[in-house]
mmCIF file of C-alpha atoms in Angstrom:
data_model
loop_
_atom_site.group_PDB
_atom_site.id
_atom_site.type_symbol
_atom_site.label_atom_id
_atom_site.label_comp_id
_atom_site.label_asym_id
_atom_site.label_seq_id
_atom_site.Cartn_x
_atom_site.Cartn_y
_atom_site.Cartn_z
ATOM 1 C CA MET A 1 0.000 0.000 0.000
ATOM 2 C CA ASP A 2 2.780 2.465 0.913
ATOM 3 C CA ALA A 3 4.522 1.665 -2.363
ATOM 4 C CA ILE A 4 1.362 2.540 -4.286
ATOM 5 C CA LEU A 5 0.738 5.798 -2.429
ATOM 6 C CA ALA A 6 4.356 6.832 -2.941
ATOM 7 C CA ARG A 7 3.729 7.011 -6.688
ATOM 8 C CA VAL A 8 1.141 9.810 -6.461
ATOM 9 C CA GLY A 9 2.067 12.509 -8.971
ATOM 10 C CA VAL A 10 3.527 10.275 -11.689
ATOM 11 C CA SER A 11 1.941 9.862 -15.115
ATOM 12 C CA ASP A 12 -1.240 7.833 -15.548
ATOM 13 C CA THR A 13 0.486 5.096 -17.553
ATOM 14 C CA ALA A 14 3.321 4.660 -15.066
ATOM 15 C CA LEU A 15 0.958 4.745 -12.070
ATOM 16 C CA ARG A 16 -1.274 2.132 -13.665
ATOM 17 C CA ALA A 17 1.725 -0.078 -14.365
ATOM 18 C CA HIS A 18 3.035 0.395 -10.816
ATOM 19 C CA CYS A 19 -0.326 -0.483 -9.238
ATOM 20 C CA SER A 20 -0.675 -3.518 -11.491
ATOM 21 C CA ASN A 21 2.823 -4.693 -10.543
ATOM 22 C CA ALA A 22 2.068 -4.249 -6.828
ATOM 23 C CA VAL A 23 -1.152 -6.287 -7.038
ATOM 24 C CA HIS A 24 0.549 -8.945 -9.176
ATOM 25 C CA ASP A 25 3.394 -9.337 -6.671
ATOM 26 C CA GLU A 26 1.002 -9.663 -3.713
ATOM 27 C CA LEU A 27 -1.128 -12.245 -5.511
ATOM 28 C CA GLN A 28 2.002 -14.154 -6.481
ATOM 29 C CA GLN A 29 3.097 -14.270 -2.838
ATOM 30 C CA ALA A 30 -0.405 -15.308 -1.753
ATOM 31 C CA GLU A 31 -0.421 -18.112 -4.325
ATOM 32 C CA LYS A 32 2.933 -19.381 -3.045
ATOM 33 C CA ARG A 33 1.759 -19.309 0.580
ATOM 34 C CA LEU A 34 -1.429 -21.194 -0.303
ATOM 35 C CA GLN A 35 0.539 -24.140 -1.663
ATOM 36 C CA LYS A 36 1.533 -25.358 1.827
ATOM 37 C CA PRO A 37 -2.043 -25.412 3.215
ATOM 38 C CA LEU A 38 -3.235 -27.175 0.070
ATOM 39 C CA ALA A 39 -0.486 -29.763 0.407
ATOM 40 C CA ALA A 40 -1.372 -30.213 4.096
ATOM 41 C CA LEU A 41 -5.052 -30.797 3.252
ATOM 42 C CA LYS A 42 -4.144 -33.347 0.586
ATOM 43 C CA ARG A 43 -1.882 -35.092 3.079
ATOM 44 C CA ALA A 44 -4.646 -35.125 5.707
ATOM 45 C CA LEU A 45 -7.053 -36.617 3.175
ATOM 46 C CA GLU A 46 -4.570 -39.347 2.266
ATOM 47 C CA VAL A 47 -4.066 -40.222 5.938
ATOM 48 C CA ALA A 48 -7.825 -40.250 6.591
ATOM 49 C CA GLU A 49 -8.482 -42.515 3.608
ATOM 50 C CA ALA A 50 -5.634 -44.848 4.558
ATOM 51 C CA SER A 51 -6.814 -44.955 8.190
ATOM 52 C CA ARG A 52 -10.357 -45.788 7.178
ATOM 53 C CA GLU A 53 -9.127 -48.553 4.891
ATOM 54 C CA LEU A 54 -6.938 -49.970 7.654
ATOM 55 C CA TYR A 55 -9.658 -49.645 10.298
ATOM 56 C CA LYS A 56 -12.197 -51.372 8.021
ATOM 57 C CA SER A 57 -15.056 -49.350 9.477
ATOM 58 C CA SER A 58 -18.343 -48.670 7.744
ATOM 59 C CA GLN A 59 -18.344 -45.240 9.397
ATOM 60 C CA ALA A 60 -16.005 -42.382 8.710
ATOM 61 C CA LEU A 61 -13.582 -41.466 11.493
ATOM 62 C CA VAL A 62 -15.222 -38.055 11.815
ATOM 63 C CA ASP A 63 -18.446 -39.778 12.858
ATOM 64 C CA GLU A 64 -16.790 -41.944 15.484
ATOM 65 C CA SER A 65 -14.255 -39.530 16.990
ATOM 66 C CA PRO A 66 -15.439 -36.221 18.528
ATOM 67 C CA ASP A 67 -11.869 -34.889 18.431
ATOM 68 C CA VAL A 68 -11.512 -35.589 14.718
ATOM 69 C CA SER A 69 -14.969 -34.163 14.050
ATOM 70 C CA SER A 70 -14.135 -30.961 15.959
ATOM 71 C CA MET A 71 -10.831 -30.515 14.167
ATOM 72 C CA LEU A 72 -12.480 -31.093 10.792
ATOM 73 C CA SER A 73 -15.056 -28.404 11.576
ATOM 74 C CA ARG A 74 -12.261 -25.944 12.307
ATOM 75 C CA VAL A 75 -10.485 -26.802 9.049
ATOM 76 C CA VAL A 76 -13.721 -26.431 7.077
ATOM 77 C CA SER A 77 -14.362 -23.060 8.739
ATOM 78 C CA SER A 78 -10.908 -21.823 7.736
ATOM 79 C CA CYS A 79 -11.393 -23.020 4.169
ATOM 80 C CA ASN A 80 -14.820 -21.398 3.946
ATOM 81 C CA ALA A 81 -13.236 -18.056 4.851
ATOM 82 C CA ILE A 82 -11.107 -18.225 1.701
ATOM 83 C CA GLY A 83 -14.035 -18.229 -0.729
ATOM 84 C CA PRO A 84 -15.425 -14.746 0.062
ATOM 85 C CA LEU A 85 -11.921 -13.259 -0.027
ATOM 86 C CA THR A 86 -11.154 -14.699 -3.457
ATOM 87 C CA ARG A 87 -14.499 -13.455 -4.783
ATOM 88 C CA LYS A 88 -13.720 -9.952 -3.516
ATOM 89 C CA LEU A 89 -10.276 -10.118 -5.133
ATOM 90 C CA HIS A 90 -11.863 -11.157 -8.402
ATOM 91 C CA GLN A 91 -14.251 -8.215 -8.239
ATOM 92 C CA THR A 92 -11.622 -5.677 -7.125
ATOM 93 C CA ARG A 93 -9.884 -4.518 -10.267
ATOM 94 C CA LEU A 94 -8.296 -1.301 -11.400
ATOM 95 C CA PRO A 95 -11.193 0.939 -12.502
ATOM 96 C CA ARG A 96 -11.811 1.380 -16.182
ATOM 97 C CA GLU A 97 -10.698 4.765 -17.409
ATOM 98 C CA PHE A 98 -13.158 7.574 -18.060
ATOM 99 C CA PRO A 99 -12.944 9.262 -21.495
ATOM 100 C CA GLU A 100 -11.530 12.392 -19.835
ATOM 101 C CA THR A 101 -8.746 10.358 -18.244
ATOM 102 C CA THR A 102 -7.893 8.793 -21.587
ATOM 103 C CA LYS A 103 -7.731 12.206 -23.276
ATOM 104 C CA LEU A 104 -5.519 13.604 -20.525
ATOM 105 C CA ARG A 105 -3.198 10.595 -20.631
ATOM 106 C CA LYS A 106 -2.860 10.868 -24.408
ATOM 107 C CA HIS A 107 -2.148 14.594 -24.134
ATOM 108 C CA ILE A 108 0.605 13.984 -21.565
ATOM 109 C CA ALA A 109 2.103 11.140 -23.606
ATOM 110 C CA ALA A 110 2.076 13.230 -26.776
ATOM 111 C CA ASN A 111 3.621 16.369 -25.310
ATOM 112 C CA PHE A 112 5.922 15.431 -22.447
ATOM 113 C CA GLU A 113 8.988 13.220 -22.158
ATOM 114 C CA THR A 114 8.693 10.315 -19.743
ATOM 115 C CA PRO A 115 11.450 10.538 -17.076
ATOM 116 C CA ALA A 116 13.929 7.696 -16.569
ATOM 117 C CA GLU A 117 12.459 6.536 -13.240
ATOM 118 C CA GLU A 118 9.076 5.990 -14.877
ATOM 119 C CA VAL A 119 10.697 4.227 -17.829
ATOM 120 C CA VAL A 120 11.966 1.540 -15.438
ATOM 121 C CA ILE A 121 8.408 0.905 -14.217
ATOM 122 C CA ILE A 122 7.098 0.617 -17.771
ATOM 123 C CA GLN A 123 9.908 -1.765 -18.766
ATOM 124 C CA GLU A 124 9.212 -4.000 -15.759
ATOM 125 C CA ARG A 125 5.538 -4.067 -16.703
ATOM 126 C CA LEU A 126 6.441 -5.077 -20.253
ATOM 127 C CA LYS A 127 8.668 -7.918 -19.003
ATOM 128 C CA LYS A 128 5.909 -9.310 -16.790
ATOM 129 C CA MET A 129 3.436 -8.925 -19.614
ATOM 130 C CA LEU A 130 5.711 -10.856 -21.979
ATOM 131 C CA LYS A 131 5.926 -13.705 -19.474
ATOM 132 C CA GLU A 132 2.131 -13.720 -19.259
ATOM 133 C CA VAL A 133 1.620 -13.710 -23.033
ATOM 134 C CA ARG A 134 4.136 -16.518 -23.485
ATOM 135 C CA GLY A 135 1.840 -18.508 -21.218
ATOM 136 C CA TRP A 136 -1.046 -17.803 -23.575
ATOM 137 C CA CYS A 137 0.934 -19.517 -26.310
ATOM 138 C CA ARG A 138 1.188 -22.549 -23.978
ATOM 139 C CA ASP A 139 -2.616 -22.685 -23.675
ATOM 140 C CA ASP A 140 -2.968 -20.524 -20.564
ATOM 141 C CA PRO A 141 -6.493 -19.003 -20.649
ATOM 142 C CA TYR A 142 -7.016 -15.356 -21.597
ATOM 143 C CA SER A 143 -10.054 -13.221 -22.430
ATOM 144 C CA VAL A 144 -10.715 -10.584 -25.074
ATOM 145 C CA SER A 145 -10.713 -7.821 -22.453
ATOM 146 C CA VAL A 146 -7.350 -8.920 -21.035
ATOM 147 C CA PHE A 147 -5.879 -9.227 -24.542
ATOM 148 C CA GLU A 148 -7.047 -5.742 -25.512
ATOM 149 C CA ASP A 149 -5.806 -4.265 -22.233
ATOM 150 C CA ARG A 150 -2.298 -5.632 -22.862
ATOM 151 C CA LEU A 151 -2.324 -4.553 -26.507
ATOM 152 C CA GLN A 152 -3.487 -1.057 -25.542
ATOM 153 C CA PHE A 153 -0.664 -0.690 -23.021
ATOM 154 C CA VAL A 154 1.912 -1.614 -25.678
ATOM 155 C CA LYS A 155 0.281 0.766 -28.164
ATOM 156 C CA GLU A 156 0.364 3.657 -25.689
ATOM 157 C CA THR A 157 3.982 2.899 -24.818
ATOM 158 C CA ILE A 158 5.046 3.033 -28.466
ATOM 159 C CA GLU A 159 3.014 6.127 -29.322
ATOM 160 C CA ALA A 160 4.158 8.260 -26.370
ATOM 161 C CA SER A 161 6.057 11.428 -27.308
ATOM 162 C CA GLY A 162 9.430 10.384 -25.934
ATOM 163 C CA TYR A 163 11.342 8.742 -23.126
ATOM 164 C CA GLU A 164 14.488 9.647 -21.294
ATOM 165 C CA GLY A 165 17.130 7.149 -22.444
ATOM 166 C CA TYR A 166 14.631 4.703 -23.940
ATOM 167 C CA GLU A 167 13.217 4.008 -27.400
ATOM 168 C CA PRO A 168 10.283 1.538 -27.288
ATOM 169 C CA ARG A 169 10.524 0.878 -31.028
ATOM 170 C CA TRP A 170 13.891 -0.780 -30.369
ATOM 171 C CA ASP A 171 12.614 -2.814 -27.404
ATOM 172 C CA LYS A 172 12.874 -6.565 -28.084
ATOM 173 C CA SER A 173 10.201 -7.281 -25.466
ATOM 174 C CA ILE A 174 7.709 -5.118 -27.361
ATOM 175 C CA ALA A 175 8.649 -6.742 -30.672
ATOM 176 C CA GLU A 176 8.062 -10.215 -29.223
ATOM 177 C CA LEU A 177 4.834 -9.098 -27.571
ATOM 178 C CA LEU A 178 3.446 -7.853 -30.881
ATOM 179 C CA PHE A 179 4.462 -11.072 -32.623
ATOM 180 C CA ARG A 180 2.791 -13.191 -29.935
ATOM 181 C CA PHE A 181 -0.295 -10.967 -29.927
ATOM 182 C CA GLY A 182 -0.654 -11.794 -33.608
ATOM 183 C CA CYS A 183 -0.374 -15.519 -32.897
ATOM 184 C CA CYS A 184 -2.966 -15.297 -30.104
ATOM 185 C CA LEU A 185 -5.583 -13.613 -32.309
ATOM 186 C CA GLN A 186 -6.773 -16.989 -33.563
ATOM 187 C CA ALA A 187 -8.547 -17.558 -30.235
ATOM 188 C CA PHE A 188 -11.167 -14.897 -31.085
ATOM 189 C CA HIS A 189 -14.060 -14.832 -33.537
ATOM 190 C CA THR A 190 -13.793 -13.031 -36.853
ATOM 191 C CA GLY A 191 -15.509 -9.689 -37.268
ATOM 192 C CA TRP A 192 -15.001 -5.950 -37.091
ATOM 193 C CA ALA A 193 -13.373 -6.020 -33.636
ATOM 194 C CA GLN A 194 -10.996 -8.772 -34.734
ATOM 195 C CA ASP A 195 -10.042 -6.803 -37.848
ATOM 196 C CA ARG A 196 -9.361 -3.755 -35.680
ATOM 197 C CA ARG A 197 -7.068 -5.761 -33.389
ATOM 198 C CA TYR A 198 -5.229 -7.173 -36.396
ATOM 199 C CA ASP A 199 -4.814 -3.716 -37.955
ATOM 200 C CA THR A 200 -3.486 -2.308 -34.671
ATOM 201 C CA ILE A 201 -0.837 -5.022 -34.372
ATOM 202 C CA ARG A 202 0.165 -4.672 -38.018
ATOM 203 C CA ALA A 203 0.442 -0.874 -37.735
ATOM 204 C CA LEU A 204 2.601 -1.089 -34.608
ATOM 205 C CA LEU A 205 4.900 -3.664 -36.203
ATOM 206 C CA SER A 206 5.190 -1.442 -39.267
ATOM 207 C CA GLU A 207 6.090 1.496 -37.042
ATOM 208 C CA MET A 208 8.842 -0.527 -35.381
ATOM 209 C CA LYS A 209 10.210 -1.647 -38.749
ATOM 210 C CA SER A 210 10.259 1.934 -40.012
ATOM 211 C CA GLN A 211 12.380 2.867 -36.992
ATOM 212 C CA GLU A 212 14.899 0.172 -37.994
ATOM 213 C CA ARG A 213 15.303 1.746 -41.443
ATOM 214 C CA ARG A 214 16.177 5.180 -40.027
#
């Protein structure tokens, strides 16, 4: 939270990337910490099944032992507390931008140079995004909205007025992202929106190639 608040005053694109990175890192840590409880529950289930098989009882141990029944109730209660939290996390997303915000962000990007400290944030976001998109190519699930959000971020990064010590049109991560975006298009239905996505990718690739010829 402190890390997010410390970024007040930076550009909209950099702040959005910073907030996204902060949430991603926290979720990554949460996912790692959840692996041990999940492993413990699987282990407990294996022991319970093995004990029942060995005991040869027609009743489950939780029915015969008050201690086991009480402990199981506590475990179930803890697990039930996870569901509401995950639903809230799923619903809590960065707010969609208002048209005024989009206009302001485009004005800033078109008229002001992005300072070096913000460039680092954008580059980190691009690296994490590339890792994510590589997963799409390995059959990781992704939606149209997520795809367009990632493509829009790359588009805004390329089209910004300028960066201190950084040229996005020479960035290999962006080049690979655009290539993989093109490969991932096949997951969506044909139509006007699909044509628009294709045209955007093609135009950005063309812009990067034109930079190479300069």
